[in-house]
Tab-separated table of C-alpha atoms in Angstrom:
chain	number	residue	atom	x	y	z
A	1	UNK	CA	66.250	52.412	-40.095
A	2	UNK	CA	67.106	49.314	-38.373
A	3	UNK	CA	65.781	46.179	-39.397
A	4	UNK	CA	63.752	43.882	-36.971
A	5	UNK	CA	65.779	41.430	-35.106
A	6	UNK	CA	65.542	37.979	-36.781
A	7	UNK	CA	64.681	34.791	-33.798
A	8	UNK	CA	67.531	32.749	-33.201
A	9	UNK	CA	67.036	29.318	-35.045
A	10	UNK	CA	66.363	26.361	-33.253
A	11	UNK	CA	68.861	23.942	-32.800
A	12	UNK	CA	68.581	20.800	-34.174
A	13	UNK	CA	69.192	16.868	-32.936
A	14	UNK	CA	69.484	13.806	-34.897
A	15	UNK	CA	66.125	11.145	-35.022
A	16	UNK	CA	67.061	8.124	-35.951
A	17	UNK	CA	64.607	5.397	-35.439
A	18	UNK	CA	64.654	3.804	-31.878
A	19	UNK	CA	66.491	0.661	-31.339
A	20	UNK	CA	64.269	-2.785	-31.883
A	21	UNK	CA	64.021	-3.255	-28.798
A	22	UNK	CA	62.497	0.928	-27.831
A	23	UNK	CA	60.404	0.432	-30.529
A	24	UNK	CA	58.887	-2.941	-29.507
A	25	UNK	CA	58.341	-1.565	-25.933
A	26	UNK	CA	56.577	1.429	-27.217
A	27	UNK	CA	53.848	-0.744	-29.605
A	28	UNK	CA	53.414	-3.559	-26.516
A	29	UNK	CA	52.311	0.258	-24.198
A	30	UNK	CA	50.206	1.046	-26.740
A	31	UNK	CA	48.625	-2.642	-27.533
A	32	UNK	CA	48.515	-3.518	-23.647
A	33	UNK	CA	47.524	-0.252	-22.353
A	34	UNK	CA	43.714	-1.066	-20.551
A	35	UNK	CA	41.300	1.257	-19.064
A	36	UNK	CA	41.444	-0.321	-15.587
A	37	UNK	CA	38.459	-0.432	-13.259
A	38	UNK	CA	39.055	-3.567	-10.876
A	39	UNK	CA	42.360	-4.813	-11.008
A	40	UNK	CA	43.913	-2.316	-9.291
A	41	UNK	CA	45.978	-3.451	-5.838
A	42	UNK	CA	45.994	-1.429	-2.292
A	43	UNK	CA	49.811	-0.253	-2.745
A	44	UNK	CA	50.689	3.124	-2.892
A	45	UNK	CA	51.438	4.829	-5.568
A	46	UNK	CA	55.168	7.002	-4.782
A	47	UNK	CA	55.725	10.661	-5.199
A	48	UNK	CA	58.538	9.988	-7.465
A	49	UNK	CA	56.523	7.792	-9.738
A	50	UNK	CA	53.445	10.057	-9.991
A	51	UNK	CA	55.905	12.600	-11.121
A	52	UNK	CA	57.431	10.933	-13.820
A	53	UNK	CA	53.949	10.297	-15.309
A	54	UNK	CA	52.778	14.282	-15.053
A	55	UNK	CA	55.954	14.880	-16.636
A	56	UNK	CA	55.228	12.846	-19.308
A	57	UNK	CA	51.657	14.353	-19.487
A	58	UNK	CA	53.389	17.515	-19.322
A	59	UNK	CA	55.855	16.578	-22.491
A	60	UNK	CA	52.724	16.406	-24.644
A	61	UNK	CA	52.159	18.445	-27.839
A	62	UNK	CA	50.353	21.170	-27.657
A	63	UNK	CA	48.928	23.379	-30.481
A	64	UNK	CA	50.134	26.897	-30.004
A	65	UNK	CA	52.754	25.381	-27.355
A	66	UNK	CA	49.737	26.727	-24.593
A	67	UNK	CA	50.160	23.858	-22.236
A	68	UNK	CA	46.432	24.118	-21.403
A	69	UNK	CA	46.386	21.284	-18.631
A	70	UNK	CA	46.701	21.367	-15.040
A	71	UNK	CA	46.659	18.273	-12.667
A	72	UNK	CA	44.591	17.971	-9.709
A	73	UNK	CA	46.028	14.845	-7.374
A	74	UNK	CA	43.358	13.424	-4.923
A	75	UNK	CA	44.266	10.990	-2.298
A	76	UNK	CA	41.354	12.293	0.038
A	77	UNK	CA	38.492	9.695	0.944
A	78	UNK	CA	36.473	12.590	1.350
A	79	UNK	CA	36.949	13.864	-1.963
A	80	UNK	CA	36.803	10.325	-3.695
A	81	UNK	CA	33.551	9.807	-2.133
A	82	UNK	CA	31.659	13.173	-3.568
A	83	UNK	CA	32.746	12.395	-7.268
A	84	UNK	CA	31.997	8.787	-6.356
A	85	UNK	CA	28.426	10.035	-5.255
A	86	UNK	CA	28.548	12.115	-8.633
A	87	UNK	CA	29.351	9.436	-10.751
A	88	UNK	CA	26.916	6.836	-9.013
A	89	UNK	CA	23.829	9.342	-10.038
A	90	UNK	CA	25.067	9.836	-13.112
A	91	UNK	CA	25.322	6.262	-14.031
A	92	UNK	CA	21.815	5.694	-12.940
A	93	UNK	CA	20.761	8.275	-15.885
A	94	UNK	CA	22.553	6.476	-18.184
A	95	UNK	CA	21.298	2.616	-18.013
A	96	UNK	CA	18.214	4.022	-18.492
A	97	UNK	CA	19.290	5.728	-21.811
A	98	UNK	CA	20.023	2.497	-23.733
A	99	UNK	CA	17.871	-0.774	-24.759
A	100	UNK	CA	16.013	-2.400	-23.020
A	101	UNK	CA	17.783	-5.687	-24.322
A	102	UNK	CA	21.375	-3.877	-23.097
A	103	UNK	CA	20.664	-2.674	-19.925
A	104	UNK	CA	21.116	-5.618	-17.694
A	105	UNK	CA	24.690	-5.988	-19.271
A	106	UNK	CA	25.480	-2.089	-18.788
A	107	UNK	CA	24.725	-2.603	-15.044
A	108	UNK	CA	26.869	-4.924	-14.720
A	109	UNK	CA	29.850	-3.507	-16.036
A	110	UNK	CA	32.379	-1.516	-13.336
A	111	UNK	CA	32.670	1.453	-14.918
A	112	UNK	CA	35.187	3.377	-12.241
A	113	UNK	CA	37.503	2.597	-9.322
A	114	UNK	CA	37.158	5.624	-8.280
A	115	UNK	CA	37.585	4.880	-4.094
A	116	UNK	CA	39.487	1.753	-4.847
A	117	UNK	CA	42.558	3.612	-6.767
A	118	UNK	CA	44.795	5.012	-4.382
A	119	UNK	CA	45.323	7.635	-6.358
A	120	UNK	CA	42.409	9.732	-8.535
A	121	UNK	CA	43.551	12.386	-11.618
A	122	UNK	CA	41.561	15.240	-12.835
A	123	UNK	CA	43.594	16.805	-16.070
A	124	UNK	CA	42.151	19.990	-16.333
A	125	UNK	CA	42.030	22.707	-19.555
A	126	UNK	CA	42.336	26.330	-19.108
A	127	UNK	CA	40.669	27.840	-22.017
A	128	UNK	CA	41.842	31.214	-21.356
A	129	UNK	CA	45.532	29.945	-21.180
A	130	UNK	CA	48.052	32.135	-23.661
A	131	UNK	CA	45.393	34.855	-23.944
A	132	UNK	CA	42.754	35.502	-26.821
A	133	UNK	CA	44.580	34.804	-30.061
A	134	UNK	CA	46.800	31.871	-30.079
A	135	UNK	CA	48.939	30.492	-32.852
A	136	UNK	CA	47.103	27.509	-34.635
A	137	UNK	CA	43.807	27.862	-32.498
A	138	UNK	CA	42.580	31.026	-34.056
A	139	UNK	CA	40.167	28.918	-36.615
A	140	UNK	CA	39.714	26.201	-34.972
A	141	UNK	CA	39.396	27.175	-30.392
A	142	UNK	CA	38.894	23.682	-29.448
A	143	UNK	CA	42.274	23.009	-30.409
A	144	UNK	CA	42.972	23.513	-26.838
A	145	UNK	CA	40.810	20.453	-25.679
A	146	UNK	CA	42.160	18.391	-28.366
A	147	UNK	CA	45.665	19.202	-26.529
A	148	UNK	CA	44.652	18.370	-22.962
A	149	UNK	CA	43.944	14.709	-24.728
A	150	UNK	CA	47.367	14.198	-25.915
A	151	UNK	CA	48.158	14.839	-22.819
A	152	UNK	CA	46.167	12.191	-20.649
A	153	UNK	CA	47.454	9.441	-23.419
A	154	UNK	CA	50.662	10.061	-22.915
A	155	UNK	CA	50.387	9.627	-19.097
A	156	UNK	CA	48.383	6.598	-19.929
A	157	UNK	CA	51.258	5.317	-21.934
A	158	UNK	CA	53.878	6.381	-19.463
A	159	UNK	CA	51.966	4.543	-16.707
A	160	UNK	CA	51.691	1.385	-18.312
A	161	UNK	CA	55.328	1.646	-18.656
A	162	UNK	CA	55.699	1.828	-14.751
A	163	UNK	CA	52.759	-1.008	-13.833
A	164	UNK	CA	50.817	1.701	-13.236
A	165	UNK	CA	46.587	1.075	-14.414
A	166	UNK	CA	44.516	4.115	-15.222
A	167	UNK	CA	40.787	4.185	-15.624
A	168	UNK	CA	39.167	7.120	-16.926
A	169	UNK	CA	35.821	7.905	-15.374
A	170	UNK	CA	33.360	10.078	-17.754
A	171	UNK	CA	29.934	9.378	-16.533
A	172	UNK	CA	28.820	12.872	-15.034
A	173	UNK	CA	26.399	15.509	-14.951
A	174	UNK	CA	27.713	18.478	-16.648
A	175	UNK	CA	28.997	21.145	-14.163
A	176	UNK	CA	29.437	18.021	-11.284
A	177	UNK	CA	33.210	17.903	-10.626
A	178	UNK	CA	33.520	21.832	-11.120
A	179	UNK	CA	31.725	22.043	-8.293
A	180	UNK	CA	33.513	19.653	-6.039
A	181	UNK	CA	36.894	20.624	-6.917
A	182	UNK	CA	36.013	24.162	-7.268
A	183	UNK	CA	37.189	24.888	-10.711
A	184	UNK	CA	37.359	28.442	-11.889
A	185	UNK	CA	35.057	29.249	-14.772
A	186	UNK	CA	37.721	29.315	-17.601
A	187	UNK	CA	38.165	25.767	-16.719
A	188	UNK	CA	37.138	22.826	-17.527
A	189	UNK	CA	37.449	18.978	-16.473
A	190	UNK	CA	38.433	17.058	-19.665
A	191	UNK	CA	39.673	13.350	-17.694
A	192	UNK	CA	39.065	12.475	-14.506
A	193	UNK	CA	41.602	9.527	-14.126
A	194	UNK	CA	41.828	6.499	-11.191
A	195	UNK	CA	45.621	5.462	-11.122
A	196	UNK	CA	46.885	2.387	-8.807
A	197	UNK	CA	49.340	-0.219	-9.095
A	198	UNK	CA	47.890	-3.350	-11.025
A	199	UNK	CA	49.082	-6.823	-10.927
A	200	UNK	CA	47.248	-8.112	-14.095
A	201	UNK	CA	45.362	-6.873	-16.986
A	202	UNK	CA	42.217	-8.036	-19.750
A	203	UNK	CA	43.927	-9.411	-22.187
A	204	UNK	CA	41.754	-7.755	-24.365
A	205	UNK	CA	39.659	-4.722	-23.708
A	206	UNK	CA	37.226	-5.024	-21.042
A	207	UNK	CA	34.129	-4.275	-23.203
A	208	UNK	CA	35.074	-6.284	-25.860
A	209	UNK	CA	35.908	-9.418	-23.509
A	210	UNK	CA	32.562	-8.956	-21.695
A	211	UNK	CA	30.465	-8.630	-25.258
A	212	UNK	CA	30.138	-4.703	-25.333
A	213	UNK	CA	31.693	-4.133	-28.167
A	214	UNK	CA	34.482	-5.533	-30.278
A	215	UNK	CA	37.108	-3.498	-32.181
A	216	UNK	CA	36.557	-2.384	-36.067
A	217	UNK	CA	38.710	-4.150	-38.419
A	218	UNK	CA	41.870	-0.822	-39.287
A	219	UNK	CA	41.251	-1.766	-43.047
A	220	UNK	CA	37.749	-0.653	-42.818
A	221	UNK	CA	38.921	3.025	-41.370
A	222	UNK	CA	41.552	3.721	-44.027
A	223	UNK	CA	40.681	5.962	-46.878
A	224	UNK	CA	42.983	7.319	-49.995
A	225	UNK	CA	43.056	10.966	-50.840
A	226	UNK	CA	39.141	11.616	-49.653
A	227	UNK	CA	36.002	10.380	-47.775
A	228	UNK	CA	35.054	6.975	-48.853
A	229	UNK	CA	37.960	6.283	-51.118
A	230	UNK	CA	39.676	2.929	-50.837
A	231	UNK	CA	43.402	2.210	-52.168
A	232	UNK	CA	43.299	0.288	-55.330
């Protein structure tokens, strides 16, 4: 009897560490990437540009190597307006959610740019992708989800890269933009994303500038070996 045929291995390439100056370019993305709402400027964004940043979604990891995501491009005023018109209830619902102390300061935050971004983003997640069992997401099936995410920071990353400002939009009834882009049932909306050319950023985070919030100190986040366990 005839043994199984063996996989052929994989080849390999050599990782050094990026040059200085690759690495320093990929920690000023990451430290100067903004979630964009205002800034963004009437000028097109090109085919050949949008491309390079799905690709780069597209490059993500993925558990299982099930490539979950799709991309829906809008450029259609008509379309813009209904998730607009979606978001706009929403948002309503949710100032009334917090403080009373808060709420003038939520209402006046821009939380999308939804018509003013030439170009609007919806990275979907096909849960049924790959079938029923796949490799790393049998225990754990929102692995999936978790994918789609690596996938919408590395376009954010990529865009920053090319002056491009993204703005993810998130305030919305449940079941809202399945219905205006006519998702199938297996899947599901996990960013809807408002790309545009900027000029200038926040030099800082939006919601930390404006008093919102302000980001926790790293050394406060970093445990040793278990919950609750500081080094030393």
């Amino acid at each position: 009897m005839s043994s199984p045929a063996q996989p052929a291995s994989a080849a390999l390439v050599a990782a050094p560490p990026f040059p200085e100056a690759d690495r320093a370019a990929v920690y000023r993305a990451i430290h100067s990437r903004r979630d964009v709402r205002s800034q963004f400027t009437p000028r097109p964004v090109d085919d050949a540009t949008l491309l390079r940043l799905l690709d780069a979604a597209h490059h993500a990891p993925s558990v299982g190597f099930m490539q979950p995501w799709n991309f829906i491009v809008i450029r259609d005023n008509g379309v813009k307006g209904r998730v607009q018109a979606a978001f706009a209830e929403a948002n309503a619902e949710a100032a009334t959610l917090f403080p009373a102390e808060r709420r003038p300061l939520y209402s006046a935050l821009k939380l999308e740019g939804i018509t003013a971004a030439p170009v609007n983003l919806c990275v979907t997640c096909d849960r049924s992708r790959g079938g029923p069992v796949i490799l790393g997401r049998t225990h754990a099936p929102e692995m999936d989800l978790y994918s789609t995410v690596c996938a919408v920071q590395n376009l954010w990353l990529a865009a920053r890269a090319e002056g491009i400002g993204v703005g993810w939009v998130s305030i919305f009834r449940e079941g809202a933009l399945k219905r205006i882009l006519n998702l199938p049932d297996q899947v599901v909306p996990v960013a809807y994303l408002c790309l545009g050319h900027v000029d200038e950023l926040h030099a800082e985070p939006e919601l930390q500038a404006r008093g919102w919030r302000s980001r926790l100190p790293l050394e406060d986040l970093v445990f040793h070996d278990g919950w609750g366990q500081r080094d030393g």
